[in-house]
Short mmCIF file of C-alpha atoms and ligand atoms in Angstrom, two decimals:
data_model
loop_
_atom_site.label_atom_id
_atom_site.label_comp_id
_atom_site.label_asym_id
_atom_site.label_seq_id
_atom_site.Cartn_x
_atom_site.Cartn_y
_atom_site.Cartn_z
CA MET A 142 -20.92 -6.80 -21.11
CA SER A 143 -22.87 -5.10 -17.92
CA ILE A 144 -21.66 -2.13 -15.83
CA THR A 145 -21.90 -2.55 -12.09
CA VAL A 146 -22.76 0.69 -10.50
CA MET A 147 -20.23 0.84 -7.01
CA LYS A 148 -22.37 2.23 -3.79
CA ASN A 149 -21.74 3.56 -0.92
CA TYR A 150 -21.62 1.01 2.75
CA ILE A 151 -22.65 3.62 5.02
CA ASN A 152 -24.40 2.96 9.05
CA GLY A 153 -24.77 -0.38 7.63
CA GLU A 154 -26.63 0.28 4.31
CA TRP A 155 -25.49 0.47 0.96
CA GLN A 156 -26.36 3.46 -0.94
CA ASP A 157 -26.59 5.57 -3.71
CA SER A 158 -23.61 8.53 -3.44
CA GLY A 159 -24.99 11.90 -4.21
CA ALA A 160 -22.77 11.93 -6.91
CA GLU A 161 -23.39 13.52 -10.01
CA VAL A 162 -20.09 12.55 -11.75
CA PHE A 163 -19.04 8.87 -12.16
CA GLY A 164 -16.09 7.56 -13.28
CA GLU A 165 -15.12 5.01 -15.20
CA VAL A 166 -13.18 1.29 -14.01
CA HIS A 167 -11.42 -1.06 -16.50
CA ASN A 168 -11.07 -4.12 -16.48
CA PRO A 169 -7.19 -3.22 -18.67
CA VAL A 170 -6.24 -6.95 -20.14
CA MET A 171 -9.80 -6.36 -21.50
CA GLY A 172 -9.31 -2.72 -22.06
CA GLU A 173 -12.34 -2.19 -21.45
CA GLN A 174 -14.79 -0.93 -18.77
CA ILE A 175 -16.73 -2.71 -15.99
CA ALA A 176 -18.32 -0.72 -13.57
CA ALA A 177 -18.79 2.76 -12.95
CA VAL A 178 -17.81 4.81 -9.84
CA PRO A 179 -19.08 7.45 -8.03
CA TYR A 180 -17.17 10.40 -7.09
CA GLY A 181 -18.48 11.28 -4.11
CA THR A 182 -19.70 14.27 -1.88
CA ARG A 183 -19.21 16.33 0.97
CA GLY A 184 -22.07 15.39 1.98
CA ASP A 185 -21.25 11.19 1.06
CA VAL A 186 -18.50 11.92 3.76
CA ASP A 187 -20.91 13.64 6.53
CA GLN A 188 -23.00 10.98 6.40
CA ALA A 189 -20.76 8.23 6.87
CA VAL A 190 -18.34 10.32 9.57
CA GLN A 191 -22.04 10.91 11.09
CA ALA A 192 -22.48 7.12 11.41
CA ALA A 193 -18.91 6.70 12.79
CA THR A 194 -19.83 9.00 15.51
CA ALA A 195 -23.27 7.73 16.83
CA ALA A 196 -21.57 3.87 16.59
CA PHE A 197 -18.25 4.97 19.05
CA PRO A 198 -19.69 4.69 21.92
CA GLU A 199 -21.13 1.38 22.11
CA TRP A 200 -18.32 0.49 19.96
CA ARG A 201 -15.84 1.66 22.21
CA GLN A 202 -17.41 0.04 25.32
CA THR A 203 -17.37 -3.28 23.30
CA PRO A 204 -14.39 -5.00 25.43
CA PRO A 205 -11.47 -5.85 22.74
CA LEU A 206 -11.72 -9.22 22.63
CA ALA A 207 -15.10 -9.02 22.31
CA ARG A 208 -14.11 -6.80 19.12
CA ALA A 209 -11.38 -9.28 17.78
CA ARG A 210 -14.38 -11.30 17.72
CA TYR A 211 -15.82 -9.29 14.62
CA LEU A 212 -12.23 -9.98 13.02
CA PHE A 213 -12.05 -13.39 13.68
CA ARG A 214 -15.45 -13.96 12.05
CA LEU A 215 -14.43 -11.36 9.16
CA LYS A 216 -11.17 -13.24 8.66
CA ASP A 217 -13.07 -16.75 7.92
CA ALA A 218 -15.32 -15.30 5.74
CA PHE A 219 -12.75 -13.74 3.97
CA GLU A 220 -10.57 -17.05 3.77
CA GLU A 221 -13.71 -18.35 2.25
CA GLU A 222 -14.17 -15.96 -0.65
CA PHE A 223 -10.08 -16.14 -0.83
CA GLU A 224 -10.28 -17.58 -4.25
CA ASP A 225 -13.10 -14.79 -5.42
CA ILE A 226 -11.42 -11.49 -3.60
CA ALA A 227 -8.26 -12.62 -5.79
CA ARG A 228 -10.30 -12.87 -9.28
CA VAL A 229 -12.15 -9.59 -8.67
CA LEU A 230 -8.92 -7.93 -7.15
CA THR A 231 -7.23 -9.70 -10.65
CA ARG A 232 -10.16 -8.14 -13.33
CA GLU A 233 -9.86 -4.73 -12.04
CA GLN A 234 -6.07 -4.57 -11.29
CA GLY A 235 -4.92 -6.28 -13.79
CA LYS A 236 -1.82 -8.37 -11.90
CA ALA A 237 -0.98 -11.74 -12.37
CA ILE A 238 -3.73 -13.60 -10.36
CA ASP A 239 -0.95 -15.16 -7.76
CA GLU A 240 0.53 -11.75 -6.78
CA SER A 241 -4.03 -11.68 -5.83
CA ARG A 242 -3.42 -14.25 -4.20
CA GLY A 243 -0.81 -13.38 -2.26
CA GLU A 244 -2.05 -9.78 -1.57
CA VAL A 245 -5.45 -11.66 -0.19
CA ARG A 246 -3.50 -13.41 2.38
CA ARG A 247 -1.30 -10.55 3.73
CA MET A 248 -4.53 -8.24 3.84
CA ILE A 249 -5.17 -11.77 6.42
CA GLU A 250 -2.72 -11.73 8.35
CA ASN A 251 -3.20 -7.77 9.56
CA ILE A 252 -6.46 -9.38 11.40
CA GLU A 253 -4.72 -12.22 12.50
CA HIS A 254 -1.96 -9.45 14.36
CA ALA A 255 -4.78 -6.76 15.40
CA SER A 256 -5.61 -9.86 17.38
CA GLY A 257 -3.07 -9.38 19.86
CA VAL A 258 -5.14 -6.42 20.54
CA THR A 259 -5.33 -7.19 24.70
CA THR A 260 -1.15 -7.31 25.07
CA MET A 261 -0.67 -4.29 22.11
CA MET A 262 -2.99 -1.95 23.93
CA THR A 263 -2.64 -3.17 27.16
CA GLY A 264 -0.96 -0.01 29.50
CA TYR A 265 1.26 0.52 31.74
CA CYS A 266 1.49 1.32 35.64
CA LEU A 267 4.20 2.12 38.73
CA GLU A 268 2.94 2.19 42.65
CA ASP A 269 4.42 4.40 44.53
CA ILE A 270 5.93 7.80 42.36
CA ALA A 271 5.79 9.23 46.00
CA GLN A 272 4.99 7.87 48.93
CA GLY A 273 1.82 6.65 48.71
CA VAL A 274 1.00 7.93 45.38
CA ASP A 275 0.64 5.27 42.33
CA SER A 276 0.09 6.10 38.14
CA SER A 277 -0.91 4.32 35.35
CA LEU A 278 -0.54 4.26 31.84
CA PHE A 279 -4.70 4.00 30.23
CA ARG A 280 -4.94 3.71 25.95
CA GLN A 281 -7.93 5.44 24.91
CA PRO A 282 -9.57 4.38 20.92
CA MET A 283 -10.42 8.34 19.76
CA GLY A 284 -13.17 8.10 17.63
CA VAL A 285 -13.42 7.50 13.74
CA PHE A 286 -10.59 7.65 11.80
CA ALA A 287 -10.36 7.33 7.77
CA GLY A 288 -8.66 5.61 4.98
CA ILE A 289 -7.52 7.16 1.57
CA ALA A 290 -5.44 3.64 -0.56
CA PRO A 291 -4.03 3.53 -3.75
CA TYR A 292 -4.79 1.76 -6.89
CA ASN A 293 -1.92 -0.54 -6.96
CA PHE A 294 -3.38 -3.03 -4.03
CA PRO A 295 -6.55 -2.42 -3.69
CA ALA A 296 -6.81 -5.85 -1.04
CA MET A 297 -3.96 -4.98 1.02
CA VAL A 298 -3.10 -1.97 2.25
CA PRO A 299 -6.43 -0.11 3.84
CA TRP A 300 -6.36 -3.39 5.98
CA TRP A 301 -3.07 -2.29 7.03
CA PHE A 302 -4.77 0.33 8.97
CA ILE A 303 -8.57 -1.12 9.72
CA PRO A 304 -8.40 -4.35 11.75
CA TYR A 305 -5.90 -2.12 14.20
CA ALA A 306 -8.09 0.98 14.29
CA LEU A 307 -11.60 -1.05 14.68
CA VAL A 308 -9.78 -3.89 17.20
CA SER A 309 -8.87 -0.62 19.45
CA GLY A 310 -12.18 0.68 19.68
CA ASN A 311 -12.11 3.35 16.70
CA THR A 312 -14.90 3.78 14.37
CA TYR A 313 -13.89 4.17 10.86
CA VAL A 314 -14.87 5.20 6.59
CA LEU A 315 -12.51 3.90 4.14
CA LYS A 316 -12.14 5.75 0.63
CA PRO A 317 -11.00 3.35 -1.64
CA SER A 318 -8.99 3.87 -4.62
CA GLU A 319 -11.65 5.16 -7.68
CA GLN A 320 -9.97 3.20 -10.38
CA VAL A 321 -10.28 -0.46 -8.37
CA PRO A 322 -13.13 0.38 -6.26
CA MET A 323 -14.06 -3.24 -6.77
CA THR A 324 -12.00 -5.18 -5.09
CA GLN A 325 -13.33 -2.94 -1.33
CA ASN A 326 -16.90 -3.83 -2.64
CA ARG A 327 -16.88 -7.19 -2.71
CA ILE A 328 -14.63 -7.44 0.87
CA PHE A 329 -16.99 -4.42 2.11
CA GLU A 330 -20.32 -7.46 0.98
CA LEU A 331 -18.43 -9.51 3.29
CA ILE A 332 -18.30 -6.99 5.79
CA ASP A 333 -21.93 -6.73 5.38
CA GLU A 334 -22.17 -10.36 5.91
CA VAL A 335 -20.73 -10.62 9.00
CA GLY A 336 -23.16 -8.24 10.97
CA PHE A 337 -20.76 -5.08 12.42
CA PRO A 338 -22.74 -3.25 14.56
CA GLU A 339 -23.99 -0.35 12.02
CA GLY A 340 -21.37 2.68 11.28
CA VAL A 341 -18.29 1.03 12.66
CA ILE A 342 -16.96 0.34 9.00
CA ASN A 343 -18.38 2.35 6.46
CA LEU A 344 -17.72 3.42 2.58
CA VAL A 345 -17.67 6.03 1.03
CA ASN A 346 -16.43 6.62 -3.03
CA GLY A 347 -14.89 8.66 -4.74
CA SER A 348 -11.72 11.07 -5.80
CA ARG A 349 -10.37 14.41 -5.07
CA GLU A 350 -13.95 15.60 -3.61
CA VAL A 351 -13.92 13.12 -0.90
CA VAL A 352 -10.04 12.96 -0.18
CA ASN A 353 -11.08 16.74 0.19
CA ALA A 354 -14.06 15.96 2.32
CA ILE A 355 -12.24 13.85 4.67
CA LEU A 356 -9.74 16.09 5.44
CA ASP A 357 -11.33 19.10 6.07
CA HIS A 358 -14.47 17.06 8.30
CA ARG A 359 -13.93 17.82 12.23
CA ASP A 360 -15.28 14.62 13.87
CA ILE A 361 -12.52 12.72 11.58
CA GLN A 362 -9.37 12.46 13.98
CA GLY A 363 -7.06 11.04 11.93
CA VAL A 364 -5.58 9.62 8.66
CA SER A 365 -4.01 7.52 7.22
CA PHE A 366 -2.88 7.33 3.52
CA VAL A 367 -0.91 5.87 1.06
CA GLY A 368 -0.24 7.03 -2.74
CA SER A 369 2.08 8.75 -4.24
CA THR A 370 4.45 11.66 -3.14
CA PRO A 371 2.80 14.45 -4.13
CA THR A 372 -0.54 13.31 -3.03
CA ALA A 373 1.02 12.23 0.15
CA GLU A 374 2.71 15.79 1.10
CA TYR A 375 -0.21 17.61 0.09
CA ILE A 376 -2.47 15.15 2.54
CA TYR A 377 0.25 15.20 5.57
CA GLU A 378 -0.03 19.47 4.88
CA ARG A 379 -3.63 19.11 5.20
CA CYS A 380 -4.61 17.40 8.16
CA GLY A 381 -1.54 19.21 9.77
CA ALA A 382 -3.57 22.46 9.07
CA THR A 383 -7.17 20.92 10.22
CA GLY A 384 -5.25 18.99 13.64
CA LYS A 385 -5.81 15.43 12.73
CA ARG A 386 -3.24 12.73 13.27
CA VAL A 387 -1.92 11.76 9.67
CA GLN A 388 0.18 8.52 7.83
CA ALA A 389 1.24 9.07 4.79
CA LEU A 390 2.90 6.81 2.51
CA GLY A 391 4.12 8.29 -0.56
CA GLY A 392 6.15 6.76 -3.58
CA ALA A 393 9.35 5.42 -4.01
CA LYS A 394 12.74 4.89 -6.47
CA ASN A 395 13.75 1.65 -4.76
CA ILE A 396 17.72 0.57 -5.42
CA ILE A 397 19.00 -2.70 -5.84
CA ALA A 398 22.65 -3.66 -5.51
CA VAL A 399 24.24 -6.33 -6.71
CA MET A 400 27.61 -7.03 -5.58
CA PRO A 401 30.12 -9.15 -7.23
CA ASP A 402 30.06 -12.26 -5.21
CA ALA A 403 26.24 -12.12 -5.65
CA ASN A 404 25.00 -15.86 -6.17
CA LEU A 405 23.26 -14.91 -9.73
CA GLU A 406 21.63 -18.48 -10.38
CA ALA A 407 19.17 -18.57 -6.79
CA GLY A 408 18.57 -14.65 -7.07
CA MET A 409 17.56 -14.24 -9.95
CA PRO A 410 13.97 -15.17 -10.03
CA SER A 411 13.48 -12.63 -7.00
CA LEU A 412 15.63 -10.24 -8.88
CA ILE A 413 13.53 -10.43 -11.71
CA THR A 414 9.86 -10.18 -9.21
CA SER A 415 11.53 -7.33 -8.09
CA PHE A 416 11.22 -5.57 -11.06
CA PHE A 417 8.62 -6.82 -13.13
CA GLY A 418 5.82 -8.65 -10.66
CA CYS A 419 2.44 -6.30 -10.17
CA ALA A 420 3.81 -4.69 -13.26
CA GLY A 421 6.28 -2.28 -11.92
CA GLN A 422 3.02 -0.98 -9.92
CA ARG A 423 4.46 -1.95 -6.18
CA CYS A 424 6.30 0.95 -4.10
CA LEU A 425 8.40 -1.90 -3.18
CA SER A 426 9.60 -2.57 -6.42
CA GLY A 427 12.82 -2.70 -8.02
CA SER A 428 13.56 0.79 -9.91
CA ILE A 429 17.40 1.01 -10.62
CA LEU A 430 20.12 -1.76 -10.72
CA SER A 431 23.25 -1.47 -9.91
CA PRO A 432 25.91 -4.25 -10.46
CA VAL A 433 28.79 -3.50 -9.01
CA GLY A 434 32.12 -3.82 -10.01
CA GLU A 435 33.49 -7.01 -12.09
CA GLY A 436 30.30 -9.15 -13.34
CA ALA A 437 28.36 -6.23 -13.88
CA ASP A 438 27.81 -7.84 -17.59
CA ALA A 439 27.77 -10.97 -16.76
CA CYS A 440 24.37 -10.52 -14.26
CA ILE A 441 23.22 -8.23 -17.06
CA GLU A 442 23.38 -10.32 -19.80
CA GLN A 443 21.47 -12.86 -17.04
CA PHE A 444 18.83 -10.20 -16.03
CA VAL A 445 17.94 -9.27 -19.56
CA ALA A 446 17.13 -12.96 -20.36
CA ALA A 447 15.06 -13.88 -17.75
CA ALA A 448 13.26 -10.61 -18.24
CA ARG A 449 13.08 -11.83 -21.99
CA ALA A 450 11.56 -14.99 -20.90
CA MET A 451 8.33 -13.38 -19.04
CA SER A 452 5.70 -14.26 -20.12
CA VAL A 453 2.84 -11.29 -20.33
CA GLY A 454 -0.50 -11.97 -20.06
CA ASN A 455 -3.73 -12.20 -19.12
CA GLY A 456 -3.56 -11.98 -15.31
CA LEU A 457 -6.56 -14.59 -14.47
CA ASP A 458 -4.13 -17.13 -16.53
CA GLU A 459 -2.30 -19.48 -14.26
CA SER A 460 0.94 -19.03 -16.65
CA THR A 461 1.01 -15.57 -17.10
CA ALA A 462 3.93 -14.02 -15.04
CA MET A 463 2.98 -10.39 -15.93
CA GLY A 464 -0.28 -8.79 -16.48
CA PRO A 465 -1.34 -5.16 -18.26
CA VAL A 466 -0.83 -1.72 -15.86
CA VAL A 467 -3.65 -0.48 -15.04
CA SER A 468 -5.13 2.27 -17.25
CA GLU A 469 -3.90 3.37 -20.67
CA ALA A 470 -3.59 6.89 -19.16
CA HIS A 471 -0.49 4.93 -17.22
CA ARG A 472 0.35 2.65 -20.64
CA GLU A 473 0.85 6.10 -21.54
CA ARG A 474 2.56 7.59 -18.55
CA VAL A 475 5.14 4.54 -18.93
CA LEU A 476 5.71 4.58 -22.39
CA ALA A 477 6.48 8.70 -21.82
CA TYR A 478 9.27 7.98 -19.90
CA ILE A 479 10.78 5.56 -21.80
CA GLU A 480 10.43 8.10 -24.38
CA LYS A 481 12.58 9.81 -22.19
CA GLY A 482 15.33 7.56 -21.28
CA LEU A 483 15.69 7.74 -25.18
CA ALA A 484 15.93 11.53 -25.54
CA GLU A 485 17.98 11.26 -22.80
CA GLY A 486 21.03 8.81 -24.02
CA ALA A 487 19.96 5.81 -21.74
CA GLU A 488 20.88 2.57 -23.96
CA LEU A 489 17.46 0.44 -24.32
CA ILE A 490 18.03 -3.25 -24.80
CA LEU A 491 15.14 -4.76 -23.35
CA ASP A 492 12.17 -2.89 -25.56
CA GLY A 493 8.31 -3.31 -23.98
CA ARG A 494 7.08 -0.66 -25.90
CA ASP A 495 5.75 -2.88 -28.87
CA CYS A 496 4.04 -5.24 -26.93
CA ARG A 497 1.47 -8.03 -27.96
CA VAL A 498 -0.31 -9.88 -26.28
CA GLU A 499 -2.10 -12.31 -28.23
CA GLY A 500 -6.33 -12.84 -28.01
CA TYR A 501 -6.37 -9.33 -25.96
CA PRO A 502 -5.18 -6.20 -28.32
CA ARG A 503 -6.80 -3.52 -26.31
CA GLY A 504 -5.21 -4.70 -23.46
CA TYR A 505 -3.13 -1.96 -21.66
CA PHE A 506 0.33 -3.57 -22.04
CA VAL A 507 4.21 -2.42 -21.76
CA GLY A 508 6.54 -5.04 -21.76
CA PRO A 509 9.53 -5.57 -19.83
CA THR A 510 11.69 -2.78 -20.77
CA ILE A 511 15.67 -2.72 -19.33
CA PHE A 512 18.00 0.49 -20.33
CA ASP A 513 21.59 0.69 -19.95
CA LYS A 514 24.44 2.93 -18.81
CA VAL A 515 21.92 5.01 -16.65
CA THR A 516 22.90 8.36 -15.58
CA PRO A 517 22.27 8.97 -11.99
CA GLU A 518 20.82 12.79 -13.43
CA MET A 519 18.60 11.20 -15.91
CA THR A 520 15.03 11.75 -15.47
CA ILE A 521 14.59 7.08 -15.78
CA ALA A 522 16.70 7.30 -13.01
CA ARG A 523 15.36 9.87 -10.62
CA GLU A 524 11.45 9.93 -11.14
CA GLU A 525 8.85 6.95 -9.59
CA ILE A 526 7.99 5.68 -13.35
CA PHE A 527 5.67 2.79 -11.81
CA GLY A 528 6.07 0.77 -14.64
CA PRO A 529 7.58 -2.98 -15.64
CA VAL A 530 10.96 -0.71 -16.94
CA VAL A 531 14.59 -0.97 -15.56
CA SER A 532 16.75 1.63 -15.11
CA ILE A 533 20.81 0.08 -15.16
CA VAL A 534 23.17 2.43 -13.01
CA ARG A 535 26.54 0.60 -13.05
CA ALA A 536 28.54 1.24 -9.86
CA GLU A 537 32.29 0.87 -9.49
CA SER A 538 31.66 0.42 -5.42
CA LEU A 539 28.79 0.06 -3.09
CA ASP A 540 29.77 2.97 -1.45
CA GLU A 541 28.58 4.58 -5.38
CA VAL A 542 25.63 2.97 -4.47
CA ILE A 543 24.70 4.06 -1.52
CA GLU A 544 25.89 6.87 -2.12
CA LEU A 545 23.30 6.45 -5.41
CA ILE A 546 20.69 6.02 -2.92
CA ASN A 547 20.69 8.47 -0.47
CA SER A 548 20.73 11.09 -3.05
CA ARG A 549 16.86 10.42 -4.62
CA ASN A 550 13.99 11.85 -3.04
CA PHE A 551 12.60 8.51 -1.63
CA ALA A 552 13.49 6.21 0.30
CA ASN A 553 11.47 3.39 0.30
CA ALA A 554 13.31 0.20 0.03
CA ALA A 555 16.70 -0.48 -1.21
CA CYS A 556 18.00 -4.33 -1.58
CA ILE A 557 21.64 -5.96 -2.13
CA TYR A 558 22.15 -9.33 -2.90
CA THR A 559 25.33 -10.32 -1.69
CA GLN A 560 27.19 -13.29 0.06
CA ASN A 561 28.70 -10.31 2.40
CA ALA A 562 27.98 -9.08 5.62
CA LYS A 563 30.13 -6.26 5.79
CA ALA A 564 28.31 -5.26 2.40
CA VAL A 565 25.23 -5.87 4.26
CA ARG A 566 26.35 -4.31 7.20
CA GLU A 567 26.74 -1.23 5.63
CA MET A 568 24.02 -1.20 3.37
CA ARG A 569 21.84 -1.56 7.06
CA TYR A 570 23.71 1.43 8.29
CA ARG A 571 24.44 3.78 6.00
CA ALA A 572 21.47 3.58 3.49
CA ASN A 573 18.44 5.83 4.02
CA PRO A 574 15.34 3.53 3.51
CA GLY A 575 12.76 2.38 5.85
CA MET A 576 12.76 -1.65 3.92
CA ILE A 577 16.35 -3.42 3.37
CA GLY A 578 16.08 -6.30 1.13
CA VAL A 579 19.56 -9.02 1.51
CA ASN A 580 19.03 -11.31 -1.06
CA ILE A 581 15.22 -10.60 -1.26
CA GLY A 582 14.01 -8.09 -3.66
CA ILE A 583 10.68 -7.23 -2.40
CA ALA A 584 11.41 -6.00 1.36
CA ALA A 585 7.42 -6.13 2.65
CA PRO A 586 7.47 -6.02 5.54
CA MET A 587 4.86 -8.88 7.38
CA SER A 588 2.27 -7.23 9.55
CA PHE A 589 3.93 -7.44 11.89
CA PHE A 590 6.37 -4.86 11.70
CA PRO A 591 5.62 -1.79 10.44
CA PHE A 592 5.55 -0.67 7.15
CA GLY A 593 6.83 2.46 5.47
CA GLY A 594 9.88 4.27 4.19
CA SER A 595 11.95 7.90 5.25
CA GLY A 596 12.34 11.09 3.41
CA ASN A 597 9.70 11.50 0.94
CA SER A 598 8.27 8.03 0.91
CA MET A 599 6.84 8.76 4.27
CA PHE A 600 5.14 12.04 6.06
CA GLY A 601 4.39 11.28 9.66
CA ASP A 602 5.91 9.01 12.49
CA ILE A 603 3.55 6.24 12.60
CA LYS A 604 4.33 3.67 9.85
CA GLY A 605 1.33 1.22 8.33
CA HIS A 606 0.92 -2.05 10.46
CA GLY A 607 3.53 -3.27 13.09
CA ARG A 608 3.42 -2.96 17.05
CA GLU A 609 3.89 1.31 16.82
CA ILE A 610 0.62 1.69 15.32
CA PHE A 611 -1.81 0.88 18.44
CA GLN A 612 -0.03 4.55 19.36
CA PHE A 613 -1.67 6.08 16.06
CA PHE A 614 -5.49 4.47 16.56
CA THR A 615 -5.44 5.60 20.63
CA ASP A 616 -4.55 8.51 22.98
CA THR A 617 -2.35 8.01 26.70
CA LYS A 618 -4.26 8.82 29.41
CA VAL A 619 -2.30 9.01 33.11
CA VAL A 620 -3.80 8.47 36.12
CA ILE A 621 -1.91 10.20 39.02
CA GLU A 622 -3.54 8.54 42.37
CA ARG A 623 -3.72 9.20 46.29
CA TYR A 624 -6.08 7.73 48.80
CA PHE A 625 -6.00 9.41 52.34
P1 NAD B 201 -2.65 8.52 -6.00
O1 NAD B 201 -1.13 9.56 -5.06
O2 NAD B 201 -2.43 8.73 -7.44
O3 NAD B 201 -4.00 8.36 -5.20
C1 NAD B 201 -3.89 8.08 -4.14
C2 NAD B 201 -5.47 8.25 -3.47
O4 NAD B 201 -5.35 9.39 -3.51
C3 NAD B 201 -6.44 7.83 -4.21
O5 NAD B 201 -7.40 6.91 -3.04
C4 NAD B 201 -7.08 9.25 -5.45
O6 NAD B 201 -8.34 9.22 -5.06
C5 NAD B 201 -6.53 9.99 -4.19
N1 NAD B 201 -6.07 11.50 -4.57
C6 NAD B 201 -5.17 11.63 -6.34
N2 NAD B 201 -4.94 12.88 -5.94
C7 NAD B 201 -5.15 13.29 -5.32
C8 NAD B 201 -5.39 15.22 -5.12
N3 NAD B 201 -4.88 15.46 -6.11
N4 NAD B 201 -5.88 14.94 -4.05
C9 NAD B 201 -6.60 14.88 -3.66
N5 NAD B 201 -6.58 13.30 -3.29
C10 NAD B 201 -5.77 12.90 -4.13
O7 NAD B 201 -1.74 6.76 -5.68
P2 NAD B 201 -2.22 5.94 -7.09
O8 NAD B 201 -1.35 6.52 -8.47
O9 NAD B 201 -3.01 4.97 -6.82
O10 NAD B 201 -1.18 4.71 -6.20
C11 NAD B 201 0.23 4.33 -6.82
C12 NAD B 201 1.25 5.63 -5.80
O11 NAD B 201 1.21 5.21 -4.83
C13 NAD B 201 2.66 5.39 -6.29
O12 NAD B 201 3.31 6.70 -6.41
C14 NAD B 201 2.81 4.20 -5.36
O13 NAD B 201 4.68 4.61 -5.03
C15 NAD B 201 2.57 4.68 -4.03
N6 NAD B 201 2.37 3.41 -2.72
C16 NAD B 201 3.30 3.50 -1.80
C17 NAD B 201 2.95 2.70 -0.87
C18 NAD B 201 3.72 2.67 0.34
O14 NAD B 201 3.41 1.57 0.66
N7 NAD B 201 4.69 3.72 0.68
C19 NAD B 201 2.66 1.75 -0.65
C20 NAD B 201 0.96 1.72 -2.14
C21 NAD B 201 0.88 2.51 -3.16
#
């Protein structure tokens, strides 16, 4: 098996990193190394920022629709290579191929939405703010922006930001997750084929050193980050200290209420996908299941039966519903949480610890795992596990669930399964999370709505994609004019 060594893409060229240290990229189903990734250097970042800075004046002057046309061409390339991108993604991340396809589709939708630039970036004006004096507002790009990505959505997450940054006239430097750099590598091959002007979009591989170099670089105007809460908080603070704009999306502990009147038969497939899709490695995954009042036993019984029936295997097999987790280290982390749950007295009613898949003895598998009788103070009800582990916290009333939701450190998403409009309104009105699902297990906003939570799930003011992101990537200039 040959090991591919990742390169950087700077100023329109593939380049070797100046790094001396390399990380391993693994195929999680085979449990073997498939690529090496340079833990890049400050020099790599500086080179990329210099290229992006040099490209900015001309890119800024390129009319917005001409900028959008580059993205249209890229969209065509993505459509042509759709299946290939999805397969590269599954190979390095492990998720089921249909989930990868969904992710690539969501990535493309951001390009489609960003092409509305001529409406989104338009300013406004008003005559006679005083007699004979007119005023107008322009939105202007700011220069070089950077993105720092997590491992769980290697294709989509960087593209919550890149199309909007580029189409509004900025230039860009991306650092993908060092755990899954191959998907963006494939995407940048297509960027290279489309032929953006040199330096407009750059890729620097690496780990913490590269992140710190981005945070400290004086010529970077703003940073979009997605990852765990401790890193998000760190990025937010350090960007503040160096005077950069920042949007930092963090971790989650999402709670799903199932009311006694819920249509369990219709809702079960999306409930199961919420907790176990992507092997629980989604910031929108359900983590705590809260069946309310009478009917809890029936709900749990059906939920466990459906979880038990899930096919765990190689994400590239069309019949696989759940693949492995991303790495051996992460598998061990998830297993440690299961041990913690047991030690703290939760009742393990479905045990995925010893999950073996024929043909893949070294895969990083954890089977669907469910704890009943979890109490709010237990570790598995408080911390983000990011694996296929469900904590059931039974509740007497919806009030109790909303209290539970608002008492967690995270506030990314919450969902409710019910037919009752009043219960839905209570959830929408009172629960803190930024994304709410109603009979939907993954409350994922599409590209034309903002993506992001509240509290410790989001640091900064402007969320991912949506309309508002054009504010993040532009500054306003107000002109007041009078003529004699
Ligand atoms: P992570 O925080 O470990 O890493 C994210 C990025 O930050 C990577 O590129 C990594 O190189 C860098 N990084 C990590 N530690 C760093 C440090 N100490 N200093 C500087 N840079 C550092 O996150 P992850 O494990 O890759 O991703 C999973 C996390 O991302 C989960 O917590 C998940 O909830 C979260 N996530 C959130 C959203 C959202 O929309 N809120 C979406 C996807 C993932």
